[in-house]
mmCIF file with all atom_site columns, C-alpha atoms in Angstrom:
data_model
loop_
_atom_site.group_PDB
_atom_site.id
_atom_site.type_symbol
_atom_site.label_atom_id
_atom_site.label_alt_id
_atom_site.label_comp_id
_atom_site.label_asym_id
_atom_site.label_entity_id
_atom_site.label_seq_id
_atom_site.pdbx_PDB_ins_code
_atom_site.Cartn_x
_atom_site.Cartn_y
_atom_site.Cartn_z
_atom_site.occupancy
_atom_site.B_iso_or_equiv
_atom_site.pdbx_formal_charge
_atom_site.auth_seq_id
_atom_site.auth_comp_id
_atom_site.auth_asym_id
_atom_site.auth_atom_id
_atom_site.pdbx_PDB_model_num
ATOM 1   C CA . UNK G 1 1   ? 121.700 106.410 79.490  1.00 78.00 ? 1   UNK G CA 1
ATOM 2   C CA . UNK G 1 2   ? 121.374 102.881 79.489  1.00 77.00 ? 2   UNK G CA 1
ATOM 3   C CA . UNK G 1 3   ? 125.080 102.671 81.085  1.00 82.00 ? 3   UNK G CA 1
ATOM 4   C CA . UNK G 1 4   ? 123.852 105.424 83.472  1.00 80.00 ? 4   UNK G CA 1
ATOM 5   C CA . UNK G 1 5   ? 120.849 103.164 84.350  1.00 79.00 ? 5   UNK G CA 1
ATOM 6   C CA . UNK G 1 6   ? 123.107 100.266 84.992  1.00 80.00 ? 6   UNK G CA 1
ATOM 7   C CA . UNK G 1 7   ? 125.222 102.404 87.371  1.00 82.00 ? 7   UNK G CA 1
ATOM 8   C CA . UNK G 1 8   ? 122.753 104.169 89.262  1.00 80.00 ? 8   UNK G CA 1
ATOM 9   C CA . UNK G 1 9   ? 120.934 101.012 90.162  1.00 81.00 ? 9   UNK G CA 1
ATOM 10  C CA . UNK G 1 10  ? 123.881 98.962  90.970  1.00 80.00 ? 10  UNK G CA 1
ATOM 11  C CA . UNK G 1 11  ? 124.768 101.963 93.498  1.00 82.00 ? 11  UNK G CA 1
ATOM 12  C CA . UNK G 1 12  ? 120.960 102.058 94.595  1.00 81.00 ? 12  UNK G CA 1
ATOM 13  C CA . UNK G 1 13  ? 121.673 98.165  95.552  1.00 76.00 ? 13  UNK G CA 1
ATOM 14  C CA . UNK G 1 14  ? 124.604 98.678  96.947  1.00 77.00 ? 14  UNK G CA 1
ATOM 15  C CA . UNK G 1 15  ? 123.213 101.182 99.582  1.00 76.00 ? 15  UNK G CA 1
ATOM 16  C CA . UNK G 1 16  ? 119.956 98.661  99.829  1.00 73.00 ? 16  UNK G CA 1
ATOM 17  C CA . UNK G 1 17  ? 122.546 96.041  101.015 1.00 69.00 ? 17  UNK G CA 1
ATOM 18  C CA . UNK G 1 18  ? 124.170 98.104  103.569 1.00 68.00 ? 18  UNK G CA 1
ATOM 19  C CA . UNK G 1 19  ? 120.729 98.975  104.807 1.00 66.00 ? 19  UNK G CA 1
ATOM 20  C CA . UNK G 1 20  ? 118.923 95.768  104.953 1.00 60.00 ? 20  UNK G CA 1
ATOM 21  C CA . UNK G 1 21  ? 121.416 92.922  104.828 1.00 63.00 ? 21  UNK G CA 1
ATOM 22  C CA . UNK G 1 22  ? 124.524 93.917  107.005 1.00 56.00 ? 22  UNK G CA 1
ATOM 23  C CA . UNK G 1 23  ? 125.711 90.733  107.972 1.00 45.00 ? 23  UNK G CA 1
ATOM 24  C CA . UNK G 1 24  ? 125.441 89.176  104.320 1.00 57.00 ? 24  UNK G CA 1
ATOM 25  C CA . UNK G 1 25  ? 127.486 92.376  102.633 1.00 55.00 ? 25  UNK G CA 1
ATOM 26  C CA . UNK G 1 26  ? 129.856 92.372  105.827 1.00 46.00 ? 26  UNK G CA 1
ATOM 27  C CA . UNK G 1 27  ? 130.719 89.183  105.138 1.00 47.00 ? 27  UNK G CA 1
ATOM 28  C CA . UNK G 1 28  ? 131.718 89.351  101.728 1.00 63.00 ? 28  UNK G CA 1
ATOM 29  C CA . UNK G 1 29  ? 134.568 91.484  103.006 1.00 61.00 ? 29  UNK G CA 1
ATOM 30  C CA . UNK G 1 30  ? 133.686 94.402  100.631 1.00 67.00 ? 30  UNK G CA 1
ATOM 31  C CA . UNK G 1 31  ? 133.888 96.965  103.484 1.00 66.00 ? 31  UNK G CA 1
ATOM 32  C CA . UNK G 1 32  ? 133.347 97.503  107.283 1.00 63.00 ? 32  UNK G CA 1
ATOM 33  C CA . UNK G 1 33  ? 130.764 99.933  108.438 1.00 69.00 ? 33  UNK G CA 1
ATOM 34  C CA . UNK G 1 34  ? 129.895 101.532 111.398 1.00 83.00 ? 34  UNK G CA 1
ATOM 35  C CA . UNK G 1 35  ? 126.405 102.358 112.986 1.00 88.00 ? 35  UNK G CA 1
ATOM 36  C CA . UNK G 1 36  ? 126.635 106.033 111.361 1.00 91.00 ? 36  UNK G CA 1
ATOM 37  C CA . UNK G 1 37  ? 127.650 104.321 108.344 1.00 85.00 ? 37  UNK G CA 1
ATOM 38  C CA . UNK G 1 38  ? 124.610 101.813 108.112 1.00 85.00 ? 38  UNK G CA 1
ATOM 39  C CA . UNK G 1 39  ? 122.455 105.040 109.303 1.00 91.00 ? 39  UNK G CA 1
ATOM 40  C CA . UNK G 1 40  ? 123.124 107.083 106.664 1.00 91.00 ? 40  UNK G CA 1
ATOM 41  C CA . UNK G 1 41  ? 122.670 103.823 104.262 1.00 88.00 ? 41  UNK G CA 1
ATOM 42  C CA . UNK G 1 42  ? 119.223 103.382 105.489 1.00 90.00 ? 42  UNK G CA 1
ATOM 43  C CA . UNK G 1 43  ? 118.309 107.788 105.485 1.00 93.00 ? 43  UNK G CA 1
ATOM 44  C CA . UNK G 1 44  ? 119.818 107.085 101.667 1.00 92.00 ? 44  UNK G CA 1
ATOM 45  C CA . UNK G 1 45  ? 117.402 104.623 100.583 1.00 91.00 ? 45  UNK G CA 1
ATOM 46  C CA . UNK G 1 46  ? 114.377 105.702 102.068 1.00 92.00 ? 46  UNK G CA 1
ATOM 47  C CA . UNK G 1 47  ? 111.204 106.636 100.599 1.00 86.00 ? 47  UNK G CA 1
ATOM 48  C CA . UNK G 1 48  ? 112.619 110.073 99.750  1.00 87.00 ? 48  UNK G CA 1
ATOM 49  C CA . UNK G 1 49  ? 116.312 109.848 100.453 1.00 94.00 ? 49  UNK G CA 1
ATOM 50  C CA . UNK G 1 50  ? 119.043 110.168 97.543  1.00 94.00 ? 50  UNK G CA 1
ATOM 51  C CA . UNK G 1 51  ? 118.892 106.591 96.796  1.00 92.00 ? 51  UNK G CA 1
ATOM 52  C CA . UNK G 1 52  ? 115.162 105.966 97.511  1.00 95.00 ? 52  UNK G CA 1
ATOM 53  C CA . UNK G 1 53  ? 112.587 105.260 94.981  1.00 96.00 ? 53  UNK G CA 1
ATOM 54  C CA . UNK G 1 54  ? 111.249 108.755 94.269  1.00 96.00 ? 54  UNK G CA 1
ATOM 55  C CA . UNK G 1 55  ? 114.605 110.871 93.752  1.00 96.00 ? 55  UNK G CA 1
ATOM 56  C CA . UNK G 1 56  ? 115.953 107.726 91.734  1.00 96.00 ? 56  UNK G CA 1
ATOM 57  C CA . UNK G 1 57  ? 113.087 107.855 89.408  1.00 97.00 ? 57  UNK G CA 1
ATOM 58  C CA . UNK G 1 58  ? 112.988 111.440 89.172  1.00 97.00 ? 58  UNK G CA 1
ATOM 59  C CA . UNK G 1 59  ? 116.849 111.257 88.203  1.00 96.00 ? 59  UNK G CA 1
ATOM 60  C CA . UNK G 1 60  ? 116.470 108.932 85.535  1.00 97.00 ? 60  UNK G CA 1
ATOM 61  C CA . UNK G 1 61  ? 113.464 110.471 84.046  1.00 98.00 ? 61  UNK G CA 1
ATOM 62  C CA . UNK G 1 62  ? 115.390 113.936 84.221  1.00 97.00 ? 62  UNK G CA 1
ATOM 63  C CA . UNK G 1 63  ? 118.361 112.462 82.392  1.00 96.00 ? 63  UNK G CA 1
ATOM 64  C CA . UNK G 1 64  ? 116.270 110.747 79.806  1.00 97.00 ? 64  UNK G CA 1
ATOM 65  C CA . UNK G 1 65  ? 114.382 114.068 79.099  1.00 97.00 ? 65  UNK G CA 1
ATOM 66  C CA . UNK G 1 66  ? 117.785 116.050 78.976  1.00 96.00 ? 66  UNK G CA 1
ATOM 67  C CA . UNK G 1 67  ? 119.042 113.566 76.363  1.00 95.00 ? 67  UNK G CA 1
ATOM 68  C CA . UNK G 1 68  ? 115.956 112.944 74.450  1.00 97.00 ? 68  UNK G CA 1
ATOM 69  C CA . UNK G 1 69  ? 115.730 116.650 74.039  1.00 96.00 ? 69  UNK G CA 1
ATOM 70  C CA . UNK G 1 70  ? 111.966 116.389 74.846  1.00 93.00 ? 70  UNK G CA 1
ATOM 71  C CA . UNK G 1 71  ? 111.515 114.446 71.363  1.00 96.00 ? 71  UNK G CA 1
ATOM 72  C CA . UNK G 1 72  ? 108.641 112.041 71.498  1.00 97.00 ? 72  UNK G CA 1
ATOM 73  C CA . UNK G 1 73  ? 110.691 109.475 69.267  1.00 97.00 ? 73  UNK G CA 1
ATOM 74  C CA . UNK G 1 74  ? 113.888 109.979 71.650  1.00 97.00 ? 74  UNK G CA 1
ATOM 75  C CA . UNK G 1 75  ? 112.039 109.225 74.476  1.00 98.00 ? 75  UNK G CA 1
ATOM 76  C CA . UNK G 1 76  ? 110.944 105.873 73.065  1.00 97.00 ? 76  UNK G CA 1
ATOM 77  C CA . UNK G 1 77  ? 114.355 105.347 72.729  1.00 97.00 ? 77  UNK G CA 1
ATOM 78  C CA . UNK G 1 78  ? 115.155 106.303 76.424  1.00 97.00 ? 78  UNK G CA 1
ATOM 79  C CA . UNK G 1 79  ? 112.526 104.116 77.573  1.00 98.00 ? 79  UNK G CA 1
ATOM 80  C CA . UNK G 1 80  ? 114.387 101.123 76.256  1.00 97.00 ? 80  UNK G CA 1
ATOM 81  C CA . UNK G 1 81  ? 117.595 102.040 77.081  1.00 96.00 ? 81  UNK G CA 1
ATOM 82  C CA . UNK G 1 82  ? 116.330 102.442 81.044  1.00 96.00 ? 82  UNK G CA 1
ATOM 83  C CA . UNK G 1 83  ? 114.803 98.792  80.627  1.00 95.00 ? 83  UNK G CA 1
ATOM 84  C CA . UNK G 1 84  ? 118.149 97.738  78.925  1.00 94.00 ? 84  UNK G CA 1
ATOM 85  C CA . UNK G 1 85  ? 120.296 99.187  81.974  1.00 92.00 ? 85  UNK G CA 1
ATOM 86  C CA . UNK G 1 86  ? 118.124 97.629  84.629  1.00 93.00 ? 86  UNK G CA 1
ATOM 87  C CA . UNK G 1 87  ? 118.909 94.003  83.193  1.00 92.00 ? 87  UNK G CA 1
ATOM 88  C CA . UNK G 1 88  ? 122.472 95.173  82.518  1.00 88.00 ? 88  UNK G CA 1
ATOM 89  C CA . UNK G 1 89  ? 122.393 96.100  86.236  1.00 86.00 ? 89  UNK G CA 1
ATOM 90  C CA . UNK G 1 90  ? 120.343 92.739  87.287  1.00 86.00 ? 90  UNK G CA 1
ATOM 91  C CA . UNK G 1 91  ? 123.367 90.639  85.349  1.00 83.00 ? 91  UNK G CA 1
ATOM 92  C CA . UNK G 1 92  ? 125.868 92.731  87.056  1.00 77.00 ? 92  UNK G CA 1
ATOM 93  C CA . UNK G 1 93  ? 124.282 91.988  90.577  1.00 75.00 ? 93  UNK G CA 1
ATOM 94  C CA . UNK G 1 94  ? 123.740 88.246  89.911  1.00 75.00 ? 94  UNK G CA 1
ATOM 95  C CA . UNK G 1 95  ? 120.668 87.715  90.604  1.00 78.00 ? 95  UNK G CA 1
ATOM 96  C CA . UNK G 1 96  ? 116.909 89.172  91.253  1.00 83.00 ? 96  UNK G CA 1
ATOM 97  C CA . UNK G 1 97  ? 117.409 93.188  92.157  1.00 84.00 ? 97  UNK G CA 1
ATOM 98  C CA . UNK G 1 98  ? 116.029 94.225  95.462  1.00 85.00 ? 98  UNK G CA 1
ATOM 99  C CA . UNK G 1 99  ? 112.736 95.055  95.580  1.00 90.00 ? 99  UNK G CA 1
ATOM 100 C CA . UNK G 1 100 ? 113.957 98.812  95.907  1.00 92.00 ? 100 UNK G CA 1
ATOM 101 C CA . UNK G 1 101 ? 115.273 98.689  92.720  1.00 92.00 ? 101 UNK G CA 1
ATOM 102 C CA . UNK G 1 102 ? 112.314 96.641  90.855  1.00 94.00 ? 102 UNK G CA 1
ATOM 103 C CA . UNK G 1 103 ? 110.241 99.737  92.731  1.00 96.00 ? 103 UNK G CA 1
ATOM 104 C CA . UNK G 1 104 ? 112.164 102.274 91.026  1.00 96.00 ? 104 UNK G CA 1
ATOM 105 C CA . UNK G 1 105 ? 111.969 100.551 87.692  1.00 97.00 ? 105 UNK G CA 1
ATOM 106 C CA . UNK G 1 106 ? 108.042 100.874 88.302  1.00 97.00 ? 106 UNK G CA 1
ATOM 107 C CA . UNK G 1 107 ? 108.169 104.405 89.326  1.00 98.00 ? 107 UNK G CA 1
ATOM 108 C CA . UNK G 1 108 ? 110.359 105.285 86.195  1.00 98.00 ? 108 UNK G CA 1
ATOM 109 C CA . UNK G 1 109 ? 108.092 103.478 83.823  1.00 98.00 ? 109 UNK G CA 1
ATOM 110 C CA . UNK G 1 110 ? 104.969 105.373 85.491  1.00 98.00 ? 110 UNK G CA 1
ATOM 111 C CA . UNK G 1 111 ? 106.879 108.729 85.177  1.00 98.00 ? 111 UNK G CA 1
ATOM 112 C CA . UNK G 1 112 ? 107.531 108.262 81.691  1.00 98.00 ? 112 UNK G CA 1
ATOM 113 C CA . UNK G 1 113 ? 104.246 107.425 80.852  1.00 98.00 ? 113 UNK G CA 1
ATOM 114 C CA . UNK G 1 114 ? 103.058 110.567 82.832  1.00 98.00 ? 114 UNK G CA 1
ATOM 115 C CA . UNK G 1 115 ? 105.511 112.570 80.658  1.00 98.00 ? 115 UNK G CA 1
ATOM 116 C CA . UNK G 1 116 ? 103.995 111.144 77.488  1.00 98.00 ? 116 UNK G CA 1
ATOM 117 C CA . UNK G 1 117 ? 100.668 111.958 78.862  1.00 98.00 ? 117 UNK G CA 1
ATOM 118 C CA . UNK G 1 118 ? 101.444 115.492 79.761  1.00 98.00 ? 118 UNK G CA 1
ATOM 119 C CA . UNK G 1 119 ? 102.935 116.318 76.773  1.00 97.00 ? 119 UNK G CA 1
ATOM 120 C CA . UNK G 1 120 ? 99.986  114.971 74.728  1.00 97.00 ? 120 UNK G CA 1
ATOM 121 C CA . UNK G 1 121 ? 100.984 111.869 73.216  1.00 97.00 ? 121 UNK G CA 1
ATOM 122 C CA . UNK G 1 122 ? 99.226  108.338 73.556  1.00 97.00 ? 122 UNK G CA 1
ATOM 123 C CA . UNK G 1 123 ? 102.342 106.615 73.984  1.00 97.00 ? 123 UNK G CA 1
ATOM 124 C CA . UNK G 1 124 ? 102.773 104.215 76.640  1.00 97.00 ? 124 UNK G CA 1
ATOM 125 C CA . UNK G 1 125 ? 105.752 102.232 77.849  1.00 98.00 ? 125 UNK G CA 1
ATOM 126 C CA . UNK G 1 126 ? 104.234 99.086  77.973  1.00 96.00 ? 126 UNK G CA 1
ATOM 127 C CA . UNK G 1 127 ? 103.722 99.299  74.134  1.00 96.00 ? 127 UNK G CA 1
ATOM 128 C CA . UNK G 1 128 ? 107.328 100.468 73.456  1.00 97.00 ? 128 UNK G CA 1
ATOM 129 C CA . UNK G 1 129 ? 108.475 97.560  75.702  1.00 96.00 ? 129 UNK G CA 1
ATOM 130 C CA . UNK G 1 130 ? 105.729 94.797  74.364  1.00 92.00 ? 130 UNK G CA 1
ATOM 131 C CA . UNK G 1 131 ? 104.362 94.129  77.845  1.00 74.00 ? 131 UNK G CA 1
ATOM 132 C CA . UNK G 1 132 ? 100.898 94.504  76.736  1.00 52.00 ? 132 UNK G CA 1
#
């Protein structure tokens, strides 16, 4: 899950760069882009776009639930794996992640908290991660 998170957030960051920092991204020489590509990137990172906060955090939680089998102790491990994945994505990015990625992290942790609550557990992500 940690590696999946890192890859997913890195891709999200690339989509963000295409949509919101086109000149800097183009200056890197990694690709060329036309207006249609830019428009698609903007749609992809929109609130409910494929790489937007809602869908990306939903996929992260869905993967975690699937990998954990819905077991509380395994879900706690998934919370830690997601946090590590975001940290690794930050290292790969080479600087602070774009705000969309930070928003995705927050949304994912809220969804973990909601999952624990919905399943009758008092577990909080802040307790797992030591962020009291």
